PDB file of N, CA and C in Angstrom:
ATOM      1  N   UNK R   1      63.662 343.566  34.698  1.00 48.00           N
ATOM      2  CA  UNK R   1      63.816 344.197  33.400  1.00 48.00           C
ATOM      3  C   UNK R   1      63.283 343.246  32.343  1.00 48.00           C
ATOM      4  N   UNK R   2      62.579 343.781  31.360  1.00 52.00           N
ATOM      5  CA  UNK R   2      62.121 343.009  30.220  1.00 52.00           C
ATOM      6  C   UNK R   2      62.920 343.437  29.012  1.00 52.00           C
ATOM      7  N   UNK R   3      63.522 342.479  28.356  1.00 52.00           N
ATOM      8  CA  UNK R   3      64.309 342.750  27.158  1.00 52.00           C
ATOM      9  C   UNK R   3      63.513 342.278  25.959  1.00 52.00           C
ATOM     10  N   UNK R   4      63.127 343.176  25.079  1.00 49.00           N
ATOM     11  CA  UNK R   4      62.455 342.818  23.841  1.00 49.00           C
ATOM     12  C   UNK R   4      63.383 343.195  22.706  1.00 49.00           C
ATOM     13  N   UNK R   5      63.699 342.239  21.875  1.00 52.00           N
ATOM     14  CA  UNK R   5      64.627 342.503  20.783  1.00 52.00           C
ATOM     15  C   UNK R   5      63.904 342.387  19.448  1.00 52.00           C
ATOM     16  N   UNK R   6      64.533 342.854  18.399  1.00 53.00           N
ATOM     17  CA  UNK R   6      63.904 342.927  17.090  1.00 53.00           C
ATOM     18  C   UNK R   6      63.549 341.563  16.511  1.00 53.00           C
ATOM     19  N   UNK R   7      64.096 340.511  17.056  1.00 55.00           N
ATOM     20  CA  UNK R   7      63.793 339.168  16.557  1.00 55.00           C
ATOM     21  C   UNK R   7      62.459 338.665  17.107  1.00 55.00           C
ATOM     22  N   UNK R   8      61.696 339.556  17.736  1.00 52.00           N
ATOM     23  CA  UNK R   8      60.391 339.243  18.296  1.00 52.00           C
ATOM     24  C   UNK R   8      60.471 338.179  19.387  1.00 52.00           C
ATOM     25  N   UNK R   9      61.490 338.294  20.196  1.00 55.00           N
ATOM     26  CA  UNK R   9      61.673 337.406  21.335  1.00 55.00           C
ATOM     27  C   UNK R   9      61.645 338.274  22.578  1.00 55.00           C
ATOM     28  N   UNK R  10      60.933 337.831  23.594  1.00 57.00           N
ATOM     29  CA  UNK R  10      60.893 338.574  24.845  1.00 57.00           C
ATOM     30  C   UNK R  10      61.425 337.678  25.947  1.00 57.00           C
ATOM     31  N   UNK R  11      62.308 338.224  26.748  1.00 60.00           N
ATOM     32  CA  UNK R  11      62.847 337.474  27.874  1.00 60.00           C
ATOM     33  C   UNK R  11      62.731 338.365  29.104  1.00 60.00           C
ATOM     34  N   UNK R  12      62.124 337.827  30.149  1.00 61.00           N
ATOM     35  CA  UNK R  12      61.967 338.576  31.388  1.00 61.00           C
ATOM     36  C   UNK R  12      63.097 338.190  32.320  1.00 61.00           C
ATOM     37  N   UNK R  13      64.166 338.929  32.241  1.00 63.00           N
ATOM     38  CA  UNK R  13      65.333 338.606  33.050  1.00 63.00           C
ATOM     39  C   UNK R  13      66.268 339.791  33.080  1.00 63.00           C
ATOM     40  N   UNK R  14      67.116 339.764  34.060  1.00 71.00           N
ATOM     41  CA  UNK R  14      68.186 340.741  34.154  1.00 71.00           C
ATOM     42  C   UNK R  14      69.495 339.984  34.027  1.00 71.00           C
ATOM     43  N   UNK R  15      70.363 340.491  33.184  1.00 77.00           N
ATOM     44  CA  UNK R  15      71.678 339.883  33.055  1.00 77.00           C
ATOM     45  C   UNK R  15      72.574 340.475  34.135  1.00 77.00           C
ATOM     46  N   UNK R  16      73.214 339.607  34.891  1.00 81.00           N
ATOM     47  CA  UNK R  16      74.179 340.071  35.889  1.00 81.00           C
ATOM     48  C   UNK R  16      75.389 340.686  35.192  1.00 81.00           C
ATOM     49  N   UNK R  17      75.760 340.095  34.064  1.00 84.00           N
ATOM     50  CA  UNK R  17      76.855 340.605  33.251  1.00 84.00           C
ATOM     51  C   UNK R  17      76.770 339.982  31.866  1.00 84.00           C
ATOM     52  N   UNK R  18      77.466 340.576  30.912  1.00 87.00           N
ATOM     53  CA  UNK R  18      77.518 340.059  29.545  1.00 87.00           C
ATOM     54  C   UNK R  18      78.880 340.392  28.952  1.00 87.00           C
ATOM     55  N   UNK R  19      79.532 339.399  28.398  1.00 87.00           N
ATOM     56  CA  UNK R  19      80.809 339.594  27.693  1.00 87.00           C
ATOM     57  C   UNK R  19      80.527 339.343  26.214  1.00 87.00           C
ATOM     58  N   UNK R  20      80.626 340.394  25.427  1.00 88.00           N
ATOM     59  CA  UNK R  20      80.201 340.333  24.030  1.00 88.00           C
ATOM     60  C   UNK R  20      81.010 339.336  23.198  1.00 88.00           C
ATOM     61  N   UNK R  21      82.303 339.407  23.198  1.00 87.00           N
ATOM     62  CA  UNK R  21      83.120 338.494  22.395  1.00 87.00           C
ATOM     63  C   UNK R  21      83.812 337.509  23.331  1.00 87.00           C
ATOM     64  N   UNK R  22      83.072 336.486  23.698  1.00 89.00           N
ATOM     65  CA  UNK R  22      83.561 335.499  24.664  1.00 89.00           C
ATOM     66  C   UNK R  22      84.521 334.506  24.028  1.00 89.00           C
ATOM     67  N   UNK R  23      84.058 333.816  23.000  1.00 86.00           N
ATOM     68  CA  UNK R  23      84.868 332.757  22.405  1.00 86.00           C
ATOM     69  C   UNK R  23      84.230 332.310  21.092  1.00 86.00           C
ATOM     70  N   UNK R  24      85.042 331.829  20.146  1.00 89.00           N
ATOM     71  CA  UNK R  24      84.444 331.243  18.951  1.00 89.00           C
ATOM     72  C   UNK R  24      83.915 329.839  19.255  1.00 89.00           C
ATOM     73  N   UNK R  25      82.843 329.465  18.579  1.00 91.00           N
ATOM     74  CA  UNK R  25      82.317 328.105  18.706  1.00 91.00           C
ATOM     75  C   UNK R  25      83.296 327.153  18.027  1.00 91.00           C
ATOM     76  N   UNK R  26      83.609 326.049  18.699  1.00 90.00           N
ATOM     77  CA  UNK R  26      84.523 325.048  18.151  1.00 90.00           C
ATOM     78  C   UNK R  26      83.963 323.653  18.424  1.00 90.00           C
ATOM     79  N   UNK R  27      84.422 322.649  17.671  1.00 89.00           N
ATOM     80  CA  UNK R  27      84.006 321.280  17.971  1.00 89.00           C
ATOM     81  C   UNK R  27      84.396 320.872  19.400  1.00 89.00           C
ATOM     82  N   UNK R  28      85.541 321.363  19.878  1.00 88.00           N
ATOM     83  CA  UNK R  28      85.977 321.050  21.236  1.00 88.00           C
ATOM     84  C   UNK R  28      85.010 321.639  22.272  1.00 88.00           C
ATOM     85  N   UNK R  29      84.545 322.861  22.048  1.00 83.00           N
ATOM     86  CA  UNK R  29      83.560 323.480  22.942  1.00 83.00           C
ATOM     87  C   UNK R  29      82.295 322.625  22.986  1.00 83.00           C
ATOM     88  N   UNK R  30      81.834 322.150  21.826  1.00 83.00           N
ATOM     89  CA  UNK R  30      80.639 321.294  21.773  1.00 83.00           C
ATOM     90  C   UNK R  30      80.854 320.005  22.573  1.00 83.00           C
ATOM     91  N   UNK R  31      82.020 319.378  22.403  1.00 82.00           N
ATOM     92  CA  UNK R  31      82.309 318.132  23.124  1.00 82.00           C
ATOM     93  C   UNK R  31      82.348 318.355  24.631  1.00 82.00           C
ATOM     94  N   UNK R  32      83.001 319.427  25.059  1.00 81.00           N
ATOM     95  CA  UNK R  32      83.126 319.695  26.485  1.00 81.00           C
ATOM     96  C   UNK R  32      81.778 319.995  27.130  1.00 81.00           C
ATOM     97  N   UNK R  33      80.845 320.552  26.377  1.00 75.00           N
ATOM     98  CA  UNK R  33      79.543 320.934  26.923  1.00 75.00           C
ATOM     99  C   UNK R  33      78.449 319.925  26.611  1.00 75.00           C
ATOM    100  N   UNK R  34      78.797 318.787  26.006  1.00 73.00           N
ATOM    101  CA  UNK R  34      77.800 317.773  25.662  1.00 73.00           C
ATOM    102  C   UNK R  34      77.049 317.342  26.918  1.00 73.00           C
ATOM    103  N   UNK R  35      75.741 317.245  26.792  1.00 67.00           N
ATOM    104  CA  UNK R  35      74.916 316.814  27.914  1.00 67.00           C
ATOM    105  C   UNK R  35      74.450 317.945  28.813  1.00 67.00           C
ATOM    106  N   UNK R  36      74.987 319.138  28.636  1.00 65.00           N
ATOM    107  CA  UNK R  36      74.535 320.288  29.410  1.00 65.00           C
ATOM    108  C   UNK R  36      73.409 320.967  28.649  1.00 65.00           C
ATOM    109  N   UNK R  37      72.803 321.973  29.283  1.00 64.00           N
ATOM    110  CA  UNK R  37      71.817 322.762  28.551  1.00 64.00           C
ATOM    111  C   UNK R  37      72.445 323.167  27.232  1.00 64.00           C
ATOM    112  N   UNK R  38      71.654 323.224  26.173  1.00 67.00           N
ATOM    113  CA  UNK R  38      72.250 323.526  24.864  1.00 67.00           C
ATOM    114  C   UNK R  38      72.989 324.856  24.864  1.00 67.00           C
ATOM    115  N   UNK R  39      74.297 324.774  24.797  1.00 73.00           N
ATOM    116  CA  UNK R  39      75.126 325.971  24.742  1.00 73.00           C
ATOM    117  C   UNK R  39      75.630 326.208  23.318  1.00 73.00           C
ATOM    118  N   UNK R  40      75.172 325.380  22.373  1.00 81.00           N
ATOM    119  CA  UNK R  40      75.612 325.573  20.996  1.00 81.00           C
ATOM    120  C   UNK R  40      74.607 326.387  20.198  1.00 81.00           C
ATOM    121  N   UNK R  41      73.714 327.091  20.926  1.00 86.00           N
ATOM    122  CA  UNK R  41      72.779 328.009  20.287  1.00 86.00           C
ATOM    123  C   UNK R  41      72.529 329.178  21.232  1.00 86.00           C
ATOM    124  N   UNK R  42      72.014 330.263  20.680  1.00 89.00           N
ATOM    125  CA  UNK R  42      71.759 331.461  21.466  1.00 89.00           C
ATOM    126  C   UNK R  42      70.630 331.210  22.459  1.00 89.00           C
ATOM    127  N   UNK R  43      70.851 331.575  23.710  1.00 86.00           N
ATOM    128  CA  UNK R  43      69.872 331.406  24.779  1.00 86.00           C
ATOM    129  C   UNK R  43      68.598 332.209  24.517  1.00 86.00           C
ATOM    130  N   UNK R  44      68.715 333.347  23.838  1.00 85.00           N
ATOM    131  CA  UNK R  44      67.558 334.210  23.619  1.00 85.00           C
ATOM    132  C   UNK R  44      66.800 333.841  22.344  1.00 85.00           C
ATOM    133  N   UNK R  45      67.493 333.745  21.212  1.00 87.00           N
ATOM    134  CA  UNK R  45      66.794 333.560  19.933  1.00 87.00           C
ATOM    135  C   UNK R  45      66.961 332.165  19.330  1.00 87.00           C
ATOM    136  N   UNK R  46      67.723 331.302  19.977  1.00 86.00           N
ATOM    137  CA  UNK R  46      67.964 329.925  19.513  1.00 86.00           C
ATOM    138  C   UNK R  46      68.746 329.835  18.201  1.00 86.00           C
ATOM    139  N   UNK R  47      69.455 330.895  17.846  1.00 89.00           N
ATOM    140  CA  UNK R  47      70.305 330.859  16.659  1.00 89.00           C
ATOM    141  C   UNK R  47      71.391 329.799  16.866  1.00 89.00           C
ATOM    142  N   UNK R  48      71.494 328.796  15.969  1.00 90.00           N
ATOM    143  CA  UNK R  48      72.550 327.785  16.120  1.00 90.00           C
ATOM    144  C   UNK R  48      73.896 328.347  15.679  1.00 90.00           C
ATOM    145  N   UNK R  49      74.917 328.117  16.484  1.00 90.00           N
ATOM    146  CA  UNK R  49      76.251 328.634  16.164  1.00 90.00           C
ATOM    147  C   UNK R  49      76.965 327.715  15.185  1.00 90.00           C
ATOM    148  N   UNK R  50      77.603 328.323  14.195  1.00 91.00           N
ATOM    149  CA  UNK R  50      78.480 327.597  13.284  1.00 91.00           C
ATOM    150  C   UNK R  50      79.873 327.569  13.898  1.00 91.00           C
ATOM    151  N   UNK R  51      80.665 326.561  13.552  1.00 92.00           N
ATOM    152  CA  UNK R  51      82.046 326.528  14.021  1.00 92.00           C
ATOM    153  C   UNK R  51      82.760 327.789  13.548  1.00 92.00           C
ATOM    154  N   UNK R  52      83.494 328.420  14.454  1.00 93.00           N
ATOM    155  CA  UNK R  52      84.221 329.643  14.159  1.00 93.00           C
ATOM    156  C   UNK R  52      83.434 330.905  14.457  1.00 93.00           C
ATOM    157  N   UNK R  53      82.124 330.788  14.649  1.00 94.00           N
ATOM    158  CA  UNK R  53      81.301 331.960  14.944  1.00 94.00           C
ATOM    159  C   UNK R  53      81.546 332.435  16.377  1.00 94.00           C
ATOM    160  N   UNK R  54      81.701 333.740  16.547  1.00 94.00           N
ATOM    161  CA  UNK R  54      81.966 334.311  17.867  1.00 94.00           C
ATOM    162  C   UNK R  54      80.691 334.285  18.714  1.00 94.00           C
ATOM    163  N   UNK R  55      80.829 333.820  19.938  1.00 93.00           N
ATOM    164  CA  UNK R  55      79.715 333.777  20.880  1.00 93.00           C
ATOM    165  C   UNK R  55      79.924 334.837  21.950  1.00 93.00           C
ATOM    166  N   UNK R  56      78.828 335.274  22.521  1.00 93.00           N
ATOM    167  CA  UNK R  56      78.857 336.116  23.712  1.00 93.00           C
ATOM    168  C   UNK R  56      78.462 335.224  24.885  1.00 93.00           C
ATOM    169  N   UNK R  57      78.725 335.695  26.089  1.00 90.00           N
ATOM    170  CA  UNK R  57      78.383 334.924  27.286  1.00 90.00           C
ATOM    171  C   UNK R  57      77.742 335.874  28.285  1.00 90.00           C
ATOM    172  N   UNK R  58      76.658 335.413  28.905  1.00 88.00           N
ATOM    173  CA  UNK R  58      75.967 336.237  29.900  1.00 88.00           C
ATOM    174  C   UNK R  58      75.421 335.332  30.998  1.00 88.00           C
ATOM    175  N   UNK R  59      75.174 335.943  32.147  1.00 84.00           N
ATOM    176  CA  UNK R  59      74.520 335.210  33.239  1.00 84.00           C
ATOM    177  C   UNK R  59      73.233 335.951  33.575  1.00 84.00           C
ATOM    178  N   UNK R  60      72.121 335.217  33.511  1.00 78.00           N
ATOM    179  CA  UNK R  60      70.803 335.773  33.768  1.00 78.00           C
ATOM    180  C   UNK R  60      70.303 335.330  35.134  1.00 78.00           C
ATOM    181  N   UNK R  61      69.563 336.219  35.791  1.00 73.00           N
ATOM    182  CA  UNK R  61      69.080 335.895  37.129  1.00 73.00           C
ATOM    183  C   UNK R  61      67.996 334.830  37.136  1.00 73.00           C
ATOM    184  N   UNK R  62      67.340 334.565  35.996  1.00 66.00           N
ATOM    185  CA  UNK R  62      66.299 333.543  35.978  1.00 66.00           C
ATOM    186  C   UNK R  62      66.764 332.214  35.394  1.00 66.00           C
ATOM    187  N   UNK R  63      68.009 332.124  34.966  1.00 61.00           N
ATOM    188  CA  UNK R  63      68.534 330.867  34.437  1.00 61.00           C
ATOM    189  C   UNK R  63      68.714 329.891  35.601  1.00 61.00           C
ATOM    190  N   UNK R  64      68.490 328.602  35.343  1.00 61.00           N
ATOM    191  CA  UNK R  64      68.666 327.624  36.427  1.00 61.00           C
ATOM    192  C   UNK R  64      70.046 327.735  37.064  1.00 61.00           C
ATOM    193  N   UNK R  65      70.075 327.850  38.360  1.00 63.00           N
ATOM    194  CA  UNK R  65      71.322 327.926  39.124  1.00 63.00           C
ATOM    195  C   UNK R  65      72.186 329.122  38.720  1.00 63.00           C
ATOM    196  N   UNK R  66      71.589 330.108  38.070  1.00 68.00           N
ATOM    197  CA  UNK R  66      72.323 331.293  37.594  1.00 68.00           C
ATOM    198  C   UNK R  66      73.551 330.905  36.767  1.00 68.00           C
ATOM    199  N   UNK R  67      73.381 329.936  35.905  1.00 76.00           N
ATOM    200  CA  UNK R  67      74.495 329.493  35.065  1.00 76.00           C
ATOM    201  C   UNK R  67      74.693 330.436  33.886  1.00 76.00           C
ATOM    202  N   UNK R  68      75.858 330.367  33.287  1.00 83.00           N
ATOM    203  CA  UNK R  68      76.183 331.180  32.123  1.00 83.00           C
ATOM    204  C   UNK R  68      75.406 330.679  30.907  1.00 83.00           C
ATOM    205  N   UNK R  69      75.086 331.600  30.018  1.00 86.00           N
ATOM    206  CA  UNK R  69      74.370 331.278  28.789  1.00 86.00           C
ATOM    207  C   UNK R  69      75.081 331.915  27.604  1.00 86.00           C
ATOM    208  N   UNK R  70      75.135 331.185  26.498  1.00 88.00           N
ATOM    209  CA  UNK R  70      75.729 331.715  25.284  1.00 88.00           C
ATOM    210  C   UNK R  70      74.696 332.531  24.523  1.00 88.00           C
ATOM    211  N   UNK R  71      75.165 333.612  23.899  1.00 90.00           N
ATOM    212  CA  UNK R  71      74.317 334.490  23.107  1.00 90.00           C
ATOM    213  C   UNK R  71      74.980 334.752  21.767  1.00 90.00           C
ATOM    214  N   UNK R  72      74.164 335.015  20.750  1.00 92.00           N
ATOM    215  CA  UNK R  72      74.723 335.487  19.483  1.00 92.00           C
ATOM    216  C   UNK R  72      75.106 336.955  19.674  1.00 92.00           C
ATOM    217  N   UNK R  73      75.914 337.462  18.776  1.00 92.00           N
ATOM    218  CA  UNK R  73      76.384 338.842  18.902  1.00 92.00           C
ATOM    219  C   UNK R  73      75.233 339.840  18.807  1.00 92.00           C
ATOM    220  N   UNK R  74      74.242 339.550  17.978  1.00 90.00           N
ATOM    221  CA  UNK R  74      73.094 340.445  17.823  1.00 90.00           C
ATOM    222  C   UNK R  74      72.313 340.582  19.127  1.00 90.00           C
ATOM    223  N   UNK R  75      72.022 339.473  19.773  1.00 89.00           N
ATOM    224  CA  UNK R  75      71.295 339.513  21.044  1.00 89.00           C
ATOM    225  C   UNK R  75      72.150 340.158  22.144  1.00 89.00           C
ATOM    226  N   UNK R  76      73.440 339.895  22.144  1.00 89.00           N
ATOM    227  CA  UNK R  76      74.331 340.523  23.131  1.00 89.00           C
ATOM    228  C   UNK R  76      74.342 342.033  22.949  1.00 89.00           C
ATOM    229  N   UNK R  77      74.391 342.495  21.698  1.00 88.00           N
ATOM    230  CA  UNK R  77      74.358 343.935  21.445  1.00 88.00           C
ATOM    231  C   UNK R  77      73.074 344.558  21.978  1.00 88.00           C
ATOM    232  N   UNK R  78      71.936 343.924  21.715  1.00 85.00           N
ATOM    233  CA  UNK R  78      70.663 344.470  22.176  1.00 85.00           C
ATOM    234  C   UNK R  78      70.561 344.406  23.694  1.00 85.00           C
ATOM    235  N   UNK R  79      71.065 343.350  24.293  1.00 82.00           N
ATOM    236  CA  UNK R  79      71.056 343.232  25.741  1.00 82.00           C
ATOM    237  C   UNK R  79      71.903 344.338  26.360  1.00 82.00           C
ATOM    238  N   UNK R  80      73.107 344.518  25.867  1.00 82.00           N
ATOM    239  CA  UNK R  80      73.995 345.536  26.415  1.00 82.00           C
ATOM    240  C   UNK R  80      73.438 346.945  26.225  1.00 82.00           C
ATOM    241  N   UNK R  81      72.844 347.211  25.060  1.00 80.00           N
ATOM    242  CA  UNK R  81      72.293 348.547  24.839  1.00 80.00           C
ATOM    243  C   UNK R  81      71.054 348.779  25.681  1.00 80.00           C
ATOM    244  N   UNK R  82      70.262 347.759  25.965  1.00 73.00           N
ATOM    245  CA  UNK R  82      69.071 347.936  26.803  1.00 73.00           C
ATOM    246  C   UNK R  82      69.450 348.166  28.254  1.00 73.00           C
ATOM    247  N   UNK R  83      70.569 347.619  28.689  1.00 62.00           N
ATOM    248  CA  UNK R  83      70.962 347.798  30.072  1.00 62.00           C
ATOM    249  C   UNK R  83      71.694 349.114  30.292  1.00 62.00           C
ATOM    250  N   UNK R  84      72.123 349.760  29.201  1.00 61.00           N
ATOM    251  CA  UNK R  84      72.748 351.084  29.329  1.00 61.00           C
ATOM    252  C   UNK R  84      71.692 352.158  29.502  1.00 61.00           C
ATOM    253  N   UNK R  85      70.482 351.890  29.005  1.00 54.00           N
ATOM    254  CA  UNK R  85      69.400 352.891  29.036  1.00 54.00           C
ATOM    255  C   UNK R  85      68.883 353.134  30.435  1.00 54.00           C
TER     256      UNK R  85
END
């Protein structure tokens, strides 16, 4: 599946699942994930999360080791609506 969203970003991947309102970004989340792939920004559009901003979580089949990726709410909405079609 190819997901093209209005932010002019194209990602060739299928999400195994997506949870729209996963967790708010916090300083503790940043500390716990330090040194990992950048999880403090959206995997699709690179939107940086502010503290308190709600993140979505998804797992893509092309992500290294099929790890979870954080998404902004806008990208999660477009991902979920594209997979319903």
